[in-house]
PDB file of C-alpha atoms in Angstrom:
ATOM      1  CA  MET A   1      82.370 187.457 154.132  1.00 52.00           C
ATOM      2  CA  LYS A   2      85.016 184.755 154.120  1.00 55.00           C
ATOM      3  CA  PRO A   3      83.748 181.256 153.097  1.00 55.00           C
ATOM      4  CA  ILE A   4      83.959 178.445 155.634  1.00 55.00           C
ATOM      5  CA  PHE A   5      85.534 175.961 153.226  1.00 50.00           C
ATOM      6  CA  GLY A   6      88.276 177.094 150.978  1.00 54.00           C
ATOM      7  CA  ARG A   7      88.076 176.343 147.297  1.00 62.00           C
ATOM      8  CA  GLY A   8      90.521 173.601 146.240  1.00 63.00           C
ATOM      9  CA  PRO A   9      92.493 173.164 143.033  1.00 68.00           C
ATOM     10  CA  SER A  10      90.600 173.160 139.761  1.00 75.00           C
ATOM     11  CA  LEU A  11      89.535 169.923 138.037  1.00 77.00           C
ATOM     12  CA  PRO A  12      92.230 169.995 135.311  1.00 80.00           C
ATOM     13  CA  ILE A  13      94.910 170.357 137.985  1.00 82.00           C
ATOM     14  CA  ARG A  14      93.416 167.450 139.942  1.00 79.00           C
ATOM     15  CA  LEU A  15      93.346 165.274 136.823  1.00 82.00           C
ATOM     16  CA  THR A  16      96.948 166.114 135.993  1.00 85.00           C
ATOM     17  CA  LEU A  17      98.085 165.297 139.524  1.00 82.00           C
ATOM     18  CA  ALA A  18      96.162 161.969 139.436  1.00 81.00           C
ATOM     19  CA  VAL A  19      97.758 161.003 136.110  1.00 83.00           C
ATOM     20  CA  LEU A  20     101.245 161.893 137.331  1.00 83.00           C
ATOM     21  CA  ALA A  21     100.724 159.930 140.546  1.00 79.00           C
ATOM     22  CA  SER A  22      99.483 156.926 138.574  1.00 79.00           C
ATOM     23  CA  LEU A  23     102.501 157.040 136.256  1.00 79.00           C
ATOM     24  CA  ALA A  24     104.835 157.302 139.192  1.00 76.00           C
ATOM     25  CA  LEU A  25     103.252 154.331 140.917  1.00 73.00           C
ATOM     26  CA  MET A  26     103.372 152.266 137.701  1.00 76.00           C
ATOM     27  CA  VAL A  27     107.062 153.051 137.144  1.00 73.00           C
ATOM     28  CA  ALA A  28     107.912 152.312 140.761  1.00 69.00           C
ATOM     29  CA  ASP A  29     106.066 148.976 140.611  1.00 67.00           C
ATOM     30  CA  SER A  30     107.553 147.894 137.280  1.00 68.00           C
ATOM     31  CA  ARG A  31     111.153 148.961 138.010  1.00 65.00           C
ATOM     32  CA  TYR A  32     111.515 148.359 141.724  1.00 62.00           C
ATOM     33  CA  GLN A  33     108.655 145.856 142.528  1.00 63.00           C
ATOM     34  CA  SER A  34     107.635 148.160 145.320  1.00 60.00           C
ATOM     35  CA  PHE A  35     104.031 146.988 145.622  1.00 63.00           C
ATOM     36  CA  THR A  36     104.457 143.192 145.323  1.00 64.00           C
ATOM     37  CA  ASP A  37     103.403 142.504 148.878  1.00 65.00           C
ATOM     38  CA  ILE A  38     100.548 144.979 148.647  1.00 68.00           C
ATOM     39  CA  LYS A  39      99.242 143.409 145.403  1.00 62.00           C
ATOM     40  CA  LEU A  40      99.408 139.949 146.931  1.00 63.00           C
ATOM     41  CA  TYR A  41      97.429 141.165 149.907  1.00 67.00           C
ATOM     42  CA  LEU A  42      94.868 142.914 147.678  1.00 63.00           C
ATOM     43  CA  ASN A  43      94.493 139.796 145.477  1.00 62.00           C
ATOM     44  CA  SER A  44      93.803 137.726 148.563  1.00 65.00           C
ATOM     45  CA  LEU A  45      91.111 140.187 149.591  1.00 68.00           C
ATOM     46  CA  VAL A  46      89.543 140.381 146.133  1.00 63.00           C
ATOM     47  CA  SER A  47      89.636 136.641 145.269  1.00 62.00           C
ATOM     48  CA  PRO A  48      86.441 135.786 147.233  1.00 71.00           C
ATOM     49  CA  LEU A  49      84.640 138.540 145.334  1.00 69.00           C
ATOM     50  CA  GLN A  50      85.940 137.115 142.058  1.00 65.00           C
ATOM     51  CA  TYR A  51      84.674 133.644 142.973  1.00 65.00           C
ATOM     52  CA  MET A  52      81.296 135.100 143.906  1.00 76.00           C
ATOM     53  CA  ALA A  53      81.101 137.033 140.641  1.00 73.00           C
ATOM     54  CA  ASN A  54      82.090 133.956 138.642  1.00 71.00           C
ATOM     55  CA  SER A  55      79.761 131.527 140.439  1.00 75.00           C
ATOM     56  CA  PRO A  56      76.614 132.363 138.365  1.00 78.00           C
ATOM     57  CA  ARG A  57      78.487 131.550 135.149  1.00 74.00           C
ATOM     58  CA  LEU A  58      79.799 128.305 136.634  1.00 74.00           C
ATOM     59  CA  LEU A  59      76.300 127.347 137.760  1.00 78.00           C
ATOM     60  CA  LEU A  60      74.841 128.125 134.335  1.00 77.00           C
ATOM     61  CA  ASP A  61      77.589 126.148 132.580  1.00 75.00           C
ATOM     62  CA  SER A  62      77.058 123.193 134.915  1.00 75.00           C
ATOM     63  CA  ALA A  63      73.282 123.283 134.461  1.00 74.00           C
ATOM     64  CA  SER A  64      73.661 123.543 130.682  1.00 72.00           C
ATOM     65  CA  THR A  65      76.055 120.582 130.633  1.00 74.00           C
ATOM     66  CA  GLN A  66      73.705 118.502 132.771  1.00 75.00           C
ATOM     67  CA  LEU A  67      70.725 119.369 130.572  1.00 73.00           C
ATOM     68  CA  MET A  68      72.648 118.477 127.426  1.00 71.00           C
ATOM     69  CA  SER A  69      73.845 115.211 128.975  1.00 76.00           C
ATOM     70  CA  ARG A  70      70.311 114.370 130.134  1.00 77.00           C
ATOM     71  CA  GLN A  71      68.850 115.114 126.699  1.00 78.00           C
ATOM     72  CA  ALA A  72      71.536 113.023 125.034  1.00 80.00           C
ATOM     73  CA  LEU A  73      70.784 110.143 127.403  1.00 82.00           C
ATOM     74  CA  LEU A  74      67.055 110.480 126.730  1.00 82.00           C
ATOM     75  CA  ASN A  75      67.637 110.413 122.967  1.00 83.00           C
ATOM     76  CA  GLN A  76      69.935 107.411 123.300  1.00 84.00           C
ATOM     77  CA  THR A  77      67.426 105.611 125.526  1.00 84.00           C
ATOM     78  CA  GLU A  78      64.594 106.225 123.061  1.00 85.00           C
ATOM     79  CA  ARG A  79      66.729 105.030 120.154  1.00 84.00           C
ATOM     80  CA  MET A  80      67.692 101.879 122.057  1.00 86.00           C
ATOM     81  CA  GLU A  81      64.055 101.253 122.992  1.00 85.00           C
ATOM     82  CA  ARG A  82      63.087 101.387 119.326  1.00 83.00           C
ATOM     83  CA  GLU A  83      65.913  99.040 118.366  1.00 84.00           C
ATOM     84  CA  LEU A  84      64.960  96.673 121.171  1.00 84.00           C
ATOM     85  CA  PHE A  85      61.344  96.855 119.996  1.00 81.00           C
ATOM     86  CA  LEU A  86      62.343  95.676 116.518  1.00 81.00           C
ATOM     87  CA  LEU A  87      64.550  92.930 117.955  1.00 82.00           C
ATOM     88  CA  ARG A  88      61.700  91.710 120.151  1.00 80.00           C
ATOM     89  CA  ASP A  89      59.480  91.510 117.095  1.00 75.00           C
ATOM     90  CA  ASP A  90      62.071  89.377 115.334  1.00 76.00           C
ATOM     91  CA  LEU A  91      62.344  87.130 118.392  1.00 77.00           C
ATOM     92  CA  LEU A  92      58.564  86.937 118.557  1.00 74.00           C
ATOM     93  CA  ARG A  93      58.313  85.675 115.008  1.00 69.00           C
ATOM     94  CA  LEU A  94      61.134  83.191 115.462  1.00 72.00           C
ATOM     95  CA  ARG A  95      59.706  81.831 118.715  1.00 66.00           C
ATOM     96  CA  HIS A  96      56.406  80.837 117.165  1.00 64.00           C
ATOM     97  CA  LEU A  97      57.479  80.062 113.603  1.00 63.00           C
ATOM     98  CA  GLU A  98      60.846  78.372 113.814  1.00 64.00           C
ATOM     99  CA  GLN A  99      59.526  75.136 115.329  1.00 55.00           C
ATOM    100  CA  GLU A 100      56.873  74.789 112.631  1.00 56.00           C
ATOM    101  CA  ASN A 101      58.858  76.215 109.740  1.00 57.00           C
ATOM    102  CA  GLN A 102      59.891  72.952 108.130  1.00 54.00           C
ATOM    103  CA  ARG A 103      56.462  71.359 108.521  1.00 50.00           C
ATOM    104  CA  LEU A 104      54.669  74.372 107.059  1.00 45.00           C
ATOM    105  CA  ARG A 105      57.047  74.553 104.126  1.00 51.00           C
ATOM    106  CA  GLU A 106      56.338  70.927 103.311  1.00 47.00           C
ATOM    107  CA  LEU A 107      52.582  71.391 103.668  1.00 44.00           C
ATOM    108  CA  LEU A 108      52.297  74.630 101.745  1.00 44.00           C
ATOM    109  CA  GLY A 109      55.186  74.125  99.375  1.00 45.00           C
ATOM    110  CA  SER A 110      56.178  77.773  99.773  1.00 36.00           C
ATOM    111  CA  PRO A 111      59.622  79.293 100.282  1.00 37.00           C
ATOM    112  CA  VAL A 112      60.670  81.089 103.437  1.00 40.00           C
ATOM    113  CA  GLN A 113      59.112  84.555 103.492  1.00 45.00           C
ATOM    114  CA  ARG A 114      61.334  87.590 103.386  1.00 49.00           C
ATOM    115  CA  ASP A 115      61.222  90.294 106.053  1.00 53.00           C
ATOM    116  CA  ALA A 116      58.473  92.820 105.393  1.00 65.00           C
ATOM    117  CA  ARG A 117      58.838  96.562 105.757  1.00 82.00           C
ATOM    118  CA  ARG A 118      58.258  97.710 109.348  1.00 87.00           C
ATOM    119  CA  MET A 119      57.932 101.026 111.163  1.00 90.00           C
ATOM    120  CA  VAL A 120      57.693 101.923 114.844  1.00 91.00           C
ATOM    121  CA  ALA A 121      54.833 104.262 115.823  1.00 92.00           C
ATOM    122  CA  GLU A 122      53.979 105.857 119.148  1.00 91.00           C
ATOM    123  CA  ILE A 123      50.507 106.202 120.652  1.00 93.00           C
ATOM    124  CA  MET A 124      49.428 109.842 120.898  1.00 93.00           C
ATOM    125  CA  ALA A 125      45.907 109.484 122.300  1.00 92.00           C
ATOM    126  CA  VAL A 126      43.478 106.851 123.558  1.00 92.00           C
ATOM    127  CA  ASP A 127      39.763 106.932 122.811  1.00 85.00           C
ATOM    128  CA  THR A 128      37.862 107.855 125.965  1.00 76.00           C
ATOM    129  CA  ASP A 129      34.697 106.062 124.847  1.00 81.00           C
ATOM    130  CA  PRO A 130      34.466 102.925 127.039  1.00 79.00           C
ATOM    131  CA  PHE A 131      32.571 101.097 124.266  1.00 83.00           C
ATOM    132  CA  SER A 132      35.171 101.820 121.572  1.00 89.00           C
ATOM    133  CA  HIS A 133      38.715 100.482 121.766  1.00 94.00           C
ATOM    134  CA  GLN A 134      40.733 102.804 119.520  1.00 95.00           C
ATOM    135  CA  VAL A 135      44.042 104.684 119.727  1.00 95.00           C
ATOM    136  CA  VAL A 136      45.694 107.411 117.671  1.00 95.00           C
ATOM    137  CA  ILE A 137      49.298 106.959 116.479  1.00 95.00           C
ATOM    138  CA  ASP A 138      51.859 109.470 115.197  1.00 93.00           C
ATOM    139  CA  LYS A 139      52.199 108.062 111.675  1.00 94.00           C
ATOM    140  CA  GLY A 140      50.005 108.830 108.672  1.00 95.00           C
ATOM    141  CA  SER A 141      49.844 108.873 104.893  1.00 94.00           C
ATOM    142  CA  ARG A 142      53.130 110.767 104.674  1.00 94.00           C
ATOM    143  CA  GLN A 143      54.824 107.672 106.075  1.00 94.00           C
ATOM    144  CA  GLY A 144      52.851 105.337 103.797  1.00 95.00           C
ATOM    145  CA  VAL A 145      50.274 104.140 106.346  1.00 96.00           C
ATOM    146  CA  PHE A 146      47.097 102.724 104.769  1.00 96.00           C
ATOM    147  CA  GLU A 147      43.666 101.623 105.959  1.00 95.00           C
ATOM    148  CA  GLY A 148      43.553  97.998 107.014  1.00 95.00           C
ATOM    149  CA  GLN A 149      47.266  97.910 107.857  1.00 96.00           C
ATOM    150  CA  PRO A 150      48.128  95.370 110.585  1.00 95.00           C
ATOM    151  CA  VAL A 151      49.480  96.749 113.856  1.00 95.00           C
ATOM    152  CA  LEU A 152      51.487  94.747 116.408  1.00 92.00           C
ATOM    153  CA  ASN A 153      53.801  95.226 119.359  1.00 89.00           C
ATOM    154  CA  GLU A 154      56.557  93.098 120.879  1.00 86.00           C
ATOM    155  CA  GLN A 155      53.952  90.797 122.479  1.00 88.00           C
ATOM    156  CA  GLY A 156      51.554  90.082 119.645  1.00 91.00           C
ATOM    157  CA  VAL A 157      48.782  91.404 117.421  1.00 94.00           C
ATOM    158  CA  VAL A 158      47.268  94.718 118.560  1.00 96.00           C
ATOM    159  CA  GLY A 159      44.800  95.735 115.842  1.00 96.00           C
ATOM    160  CA  GLN A 160      44.536  97.386 112.459  1.00 96.00           C
ATOM    161  CA  VAL A 161      44.434 100.893 110.996  1.00 97.00           C
ATOM    162  CA  ILE A 162      40.901 102.092 110.243  1.00 96.00           C
ATOM    163  CA  SER A 163      41.492 105.727 109.215  1.00 95.00           C
ATOM    164  CA  VAL A 164      44.534 107.620 107.982  1.00 95.00           C
ATOM    165  CA  GLY A 165      45.423 111.300 108.114  1.00 94.00           C
ATOM    166  CA  GLN A 166      48.532 113.003 106.797  1.00 93.00           C
ATOM    167  CA  THR A 167      50.501 112.709 110.043  1.00 93.00           C
ATOM    168  CA  THR A 168      48.282 110.575 112.318  1.00 95.00           C
ATOM    169  CA  SER A 169      46.186 107.436 112.046  1.00 96.00           C
ATOM    170  CA  ARG A 170      43.493 105.707 114.089  1.00 96.00           C
ATOM    171  CA  VAL A 171      43.932 102.065 115.110  1.00 96.00           C
ATOM    172  CA  LEU A 172      41.094  99.709 116.027  1.00 96.00           C
ATOM    173  CA  LEU A 173      42.190  97.252 118.734  1.00 97.00           C
ATOM    174  CA  ILE A 174      41.432  93.552 118.442  1.00 97.00           C
ATOM    175  CA  THR A 175      39.324  93.687 121.624  1.00 96.00           C
ATOM    176  CA  ASP A 176      36.834  96.147 120.117  1.00 96.00           C
ATOM    177  CA  ILE A 177      33.435  94.519 119.819  1.00 94.00           C
ATOM    178  CA  SER A 178      33.362  95.204 116.075  1.00 94.00           C
ATOM    179  CA  HIS A 179      36.720  93.544 115.372  1.00 95.00           C
ATOM    180  CA  GLY A 180      37.456  89.967 114.334  1.00 95.00           C
ATOM    181  CA  ILE A 181      40.665  88.244 113.321  1.00 96.00           C
ATOM    182  CA  PRO A 182      41.153  84.805 111.712  1.00 96.00           C
ATOM    183  CA  VAL A 183      43.263  82.613 113.995  1.00 96.00           C
ATOM    184  CA  ARG A 184      44.453  79.028 114.241  1.00 95.00           C
ATOM    185  CA  VAL A 185      45.302  76.890 117.238  1.00 96.00           C
ATOM    186  CA  ALA A 186      49.053  76.242 117.327  1.00 93.00           C
ATOM    187  CA  ARG A 187      48.534  72.764 118.776  1.00 92.00           C
ATOM    188  CA  ASN A 188      46.295  71.296 116.080  1.00 93.00           C
ATOM    189  CA  ASP A 189      45.903  73.983 113.364  1.00 92.00           C
ATOM    190  CA  LEU A 190      42.195  74.360 114.114  1.00 95.00           C
ATOM    191  CA  ARG A 191      40.902  77.571 112.510  1.00 95.00           C
ATOM    192  CA  ALA A 192      38.466  80.033 114.087  1.00 95.00           C
ATOM    193  CA  ILE A 193      37.595  83.718 114.384  1.00 95.00           C
ATOM    194  CA  ALA A 194      38.675  85.630 117.505  1.00 96.00           C
ATOM    195  CA  SER A 195      36.238  88.489 118.131  1.00 96.00           C
ATOM    196  CA  GLY A 196      36.466  91.456 120.463  1.00 96.00           C
ATOM    197  CA  SER A 197      34.461  91.328 123.662  1.00 94.00           C
ATOM    198  CA  GLY A 198      34.504  95.018 124.567  1.00 93.00           C
ATOM    199  CA  ARG A 199      37.083  94.344 127.307  1.00 93.00           C
ATOM    200  CA  LEU A 200      40.791  95.071 126.867  1.00 93.00           C
ATOM    201  CA  ASP A 201      41.752  91.752 128.450  1.00 94.00           C
ATOM    202  CA  ARG A 202      39.426  89.393 126.614  1.00 96.00           C
ATOM    203  CA  LEU A 203      38.653  87.929 123.198  1.00 97.00           C
ATOM    204  CA  VAL A 204      36.013  85.328 122.429  1.00 97.00           C
ATOM    205  CA  LEU A 205      35.751  82.487 119.942  1.00 96.00           C
ATOM    206  CA  ASP A 206      32.246  82.418 118.511  1.00 89.00           C
ATOM    207  CA  ASN A 207      30.376  79.529 116.882  1.00 91.00           C
ATOM    208  CA  ILE A 208      32.662  76.796 118.219  1.00 92.00           C
ATOM    209  CA  THR A 209      30.769  73.556 118.783  1.00 90.00           C
ATOM    210  CA  ARG A 210      31.070  71.631 122.020  1.00 85.00           C
ATOM    211  CA  ASN A 211      32.990  68.744 120.499  1.00 88.00           C
ATOM    212  CA  THR A 212      35.711  70.980 119.010  1.00 91.00           C
ATOM    213  CA  ASP A 213      39.228  70.165 120.200  1.00 93.00           C
ATOM    214  CA  ILE A 214      40.119  73.395 122.026  1.00 94.00           C
ATOM    215  CA  GLN A 215      41.671  73.348 125.491  1.00 94.00           C
ATOM    216  CA  GLU A 216      42.631  75.890 128.092  1.00 95.00           C
ATOM    217  CA  GLY A 217      46.203  77.006 127.494  1.00 95.00           C
ATOM    218  CA  ASP A 218      46.040  76.685 123.707  1.00 96.00           C
ATOM    219  CA  VAL A 219      47.955  79.409 121.880  1.00 96.00           C
ATOM    220  CA  LEU A 220      46.176  81.205 119.055  1.00 96.00           C
ATOM    221  CA  LEU A 221      48.180  82.539 116.107  1.00 95.00           C
ATOM    222  CA  SER A 222      47.090  84.688 113.190  1.00 94.00           C
ATOM    223  CA  SER A 223      46.138  82.344 110.358  1.00 92.00           C
ATOM    224  CA  GLY A 224      46.833  84.734 107.499  1.00 89.00           C
ATOM    225  CA  LEU A 225      43.383  84.174 105.987  1.00 89.00           C
ATOM    226  CA  ALA A 226      41.666  87.175 104.395  1.00 81.00           C
ATOM    227  CA  GLY A 227      45.119  88.631 103.724  1.00 83.00           C
ATOM    228  CA  ARG A 228      44.846  91.317 106.406  1.00 87.00           C
ATOM    229  CA  PHE A 229      47.188  90.015 109.123  1.00 90.00           C
ATOM    230  CA  PRO A 230      50.419  88.134 108.356  1.00 88.00           C
ATOM    231  CA  GLU A 231      50.505  84.484 109.317  1.00 89.00           C
ATOM    232  CA  GLY A 232      52.110  83.210 112.496  1.00 90.00           C
ATOM    233  CA  TYR A 233      51.878  86.173 114.876  1.00 91.00           C
ATOM    234  CA  PRO A 234      50.601  85.373 118.388  1.00 93.00           C
ATOM    235  CA  VAL A 235      47.134  86.663 119.204  1.00 96.00           C
ATOM    236  CA  GLY A 236      46.226  85.212 122.595  1.00 96.00           C
ATOM    237  CA  ARG A 237      45.914  82.233 124.893  1.00 97.00           C
ATOM    238  CA  VAL A 238      42.728  80.305 125.688  1.00 97.00           C
ATOM    239  CA  THR A 239      41.933  80.827 129.363  1.00 96.00           C
ATOM    240  CA  HIS A 240      38.402  79.447 129.641  1.00 95.00           C
ATOM    241  CA  VAL A 241      36.440  76.700 127.884  1.00 94.00           C
ATOM    242  CA  GLY A 242      32.918  76.216 129.209  1.00 92.00           C
ATOM    243  CA  TYR A 243      29.722  74.517 128.175  1.00 87.00           C
ATOM    244  CA  GLU A 244      26.158  75.374 129.130  1.00 82.00           C
ATOM    245  CA  GLU A 245      23.140  73.125 128.886  1.00 81.00           C
ATOM    246  CA  GLY A 246      20.908  74.019 125.991  1.00 77.00           C
ATOM    247  CA  HIS A 247      23.621  75.873 124.091  1.00 82.00           C
ATOM    248  CA  ALA A 248      25.085  74.350 120.955  1.00 84.00           C
ATOM    249  CA  PHE A 249      28.260  76.415 121.096  1.00 91.00           C
ATOM    250  CA  ALA A 250      31.001  76.504 123.693  1.00 92.00           C
ATOM    251  CA  ASP A 251      31.918  79.535 125.797  1.00 93.00           C
ATOM    252  CA  ILE A 252      35.581  80.107 124.910  1.00 95.00           C
ATOM    253  CA  ARG A 253      37.496  83.091 126.242  1.00 96.00           C
ATOM    254  CA  VAL A 254      40.946  84.210 125.169  1.00 97.00           C
ATOM    255  CA  THR A 255      43.399  86.583 126.851  1.00 97.00           C
ATOM    256  CA  PRO A 256      45.361  88.679 124.311  1.00 97.00           C
ATOM    257  CA  PHE A 257      49.139  88.442 124.505  1.00 95.00           C
ATOM    258  CA  ALA A 258      49.448  92.204 123.997  1.00 93.00           C
ATOM    259  CA  ALA A 259      48.716  94.220 127.151  1.00 91.00           C
ATOM    260  CA  LEU A 260      46.433  96.620 125.295  1.00 93.00           C
ATOM    261  CA  GLY A 261      45.873  98.875 128.288  1.00 89.00           C
ATOM    262  CA  ARG A 262      49.593  99.656 128.671  1.00 88.00           C
ATOM    263  CA  VAL A 263      50.977  99.839 125.135  1.00 87.00           C
ATOM    264  CA  ARG A 264      53.072 102.842 124.094  1.00 88.00           C
ATOM    265  CA  TYR A 265      54.943 101.805 120.965  1.00 89.00           C
ATOM    266  CA  LEU A 266      53.373  99.916 118.075  1.00 92.00           C
ATOM    267  CA  LEU A 267      54.744  98.263 114.981  1.00 91.00           C
ATOM    268  CA  LEU A 268      53.278  98.868 111.526  1.00 94.00           C
ATOM    269  CA  LEU A 269      53.723  96.156 108.904  1.00 91.00           C
ATOM    270  CA  TRP A 270      53.580  96.441 105.131  1.00 90.00           C
ATOM    271  CA  PRO A 271      52.641  93.497 102.915  1.00 81.00           C
ATOM    272  CA  GLU A 272      55.471  91.783 101.139  1.00 70.00           C
ATOM    273  CA  PRO A 273      55.671  92.464  97.407  1.00 62.00           C
ATOM    274  CA  ARG A 274      54.354  89.596  95.398  1.00 54.00           C
ATOM    275  CA  VAL A 275      56.780  88.077  92.945  1.00 48.00           C
ATOM    276  CA  THR A 276      54.981  86.987  89.795  1.00 48.00           C
ATOM    277  CA  GLU A 277      56.460  83.949  88.137  1.00 48.00           C
ATOM    278  CA  PRO A 278      56.918  84.159  84.341  1.00 53.00           C
ATOM    279  CA  GLU A 279      54.394  82.201  82.350  1.00 55.00           C
ATOM    280  CA  PRO A 280      55.771  79.107  80.595  1.00 54.00           C
ATOM    281  CA  ALA A 281      56.513  79.612  76.937  1.00 55.00           C
ATOM    282  CA  THR A 282      54.065  78.043  74.482  1.00 53.00           C
ATOM    283  CA  ALA A 283      54.920  76.191  71.321  1.00 51.00           C
ATOM    284  CA  ASN A 284      53.974  79.219  69.203  1.00 53.00           C
ATOM    285  CA  ASP A 285      56.340  81.396  71.261  1.00 55.00           C
ATOM    286  CA  LYS A 286      59.152  78.916  70.717  1.00 49.00           C
ATOM    287  CA  GLU A 287      58.520  78.826  66.972  1.00 49.00           C
ATOM    288  CA  SER A 288      58.431  82.605  66.710  1.00 48.00           C
ATOM    289  CA  SER A 289      61.669  82.877  68.601  1.00 45.00           C
TER     290      SER A 289
END
């Protein structure tokens, strides 16, 4: 029986014919430029496909560039925020100390203090207990943080460190009911203790008699007593002075300068190294020398 479809050339013959045809076309194109118009037409047809095939890479490159630019901007913004934070602290000290600098130097007979070591810390967590005003920061003993260390921000005194881990620390805010800070009134140098009231927006001055010269609007600064907080940092402003019949002490309320409910960055301060003056030489020392 004769097959319907005849059997064509074998595969080796087909391959040989294809190679010869390819060589002939290549020679004709290279020597005589026979397919210039055809190639131009084919390139025009294929170019949209090339753009489509290349578009994912272009999109990925563009997205990668945007992500890198955004991350670089975020890093630059954070670095500038930290630098601005330190500059605000310097301005804060100058604002409240420069006007009284000469008078205090004459009264205390002490030289101008040098800048202390400082470090910016970021708040990691806030205590959820409504009766405890504490926050956790991202600096610990590895960075030299110690218990009792004063903590500030660009507005004023915030609190002090009460416990230290290797990489984190816990800060007690000045508004906690268990906290107290020695202060003085900037207007007349009256000294008092500002205690926490359990509210983030209020301090109180306890045991102040009714005839004490304290007025609404008075600015309270850290007095430096007890050696815990440095002298001259703003603490708060007196917003209420009241008197009640039958009470020997006045009802004095203070609003902290630091917005304790919205702080993010804090400033850790280290005490300045004490310079010990050499003891004067005695007569025996002079004779022996």
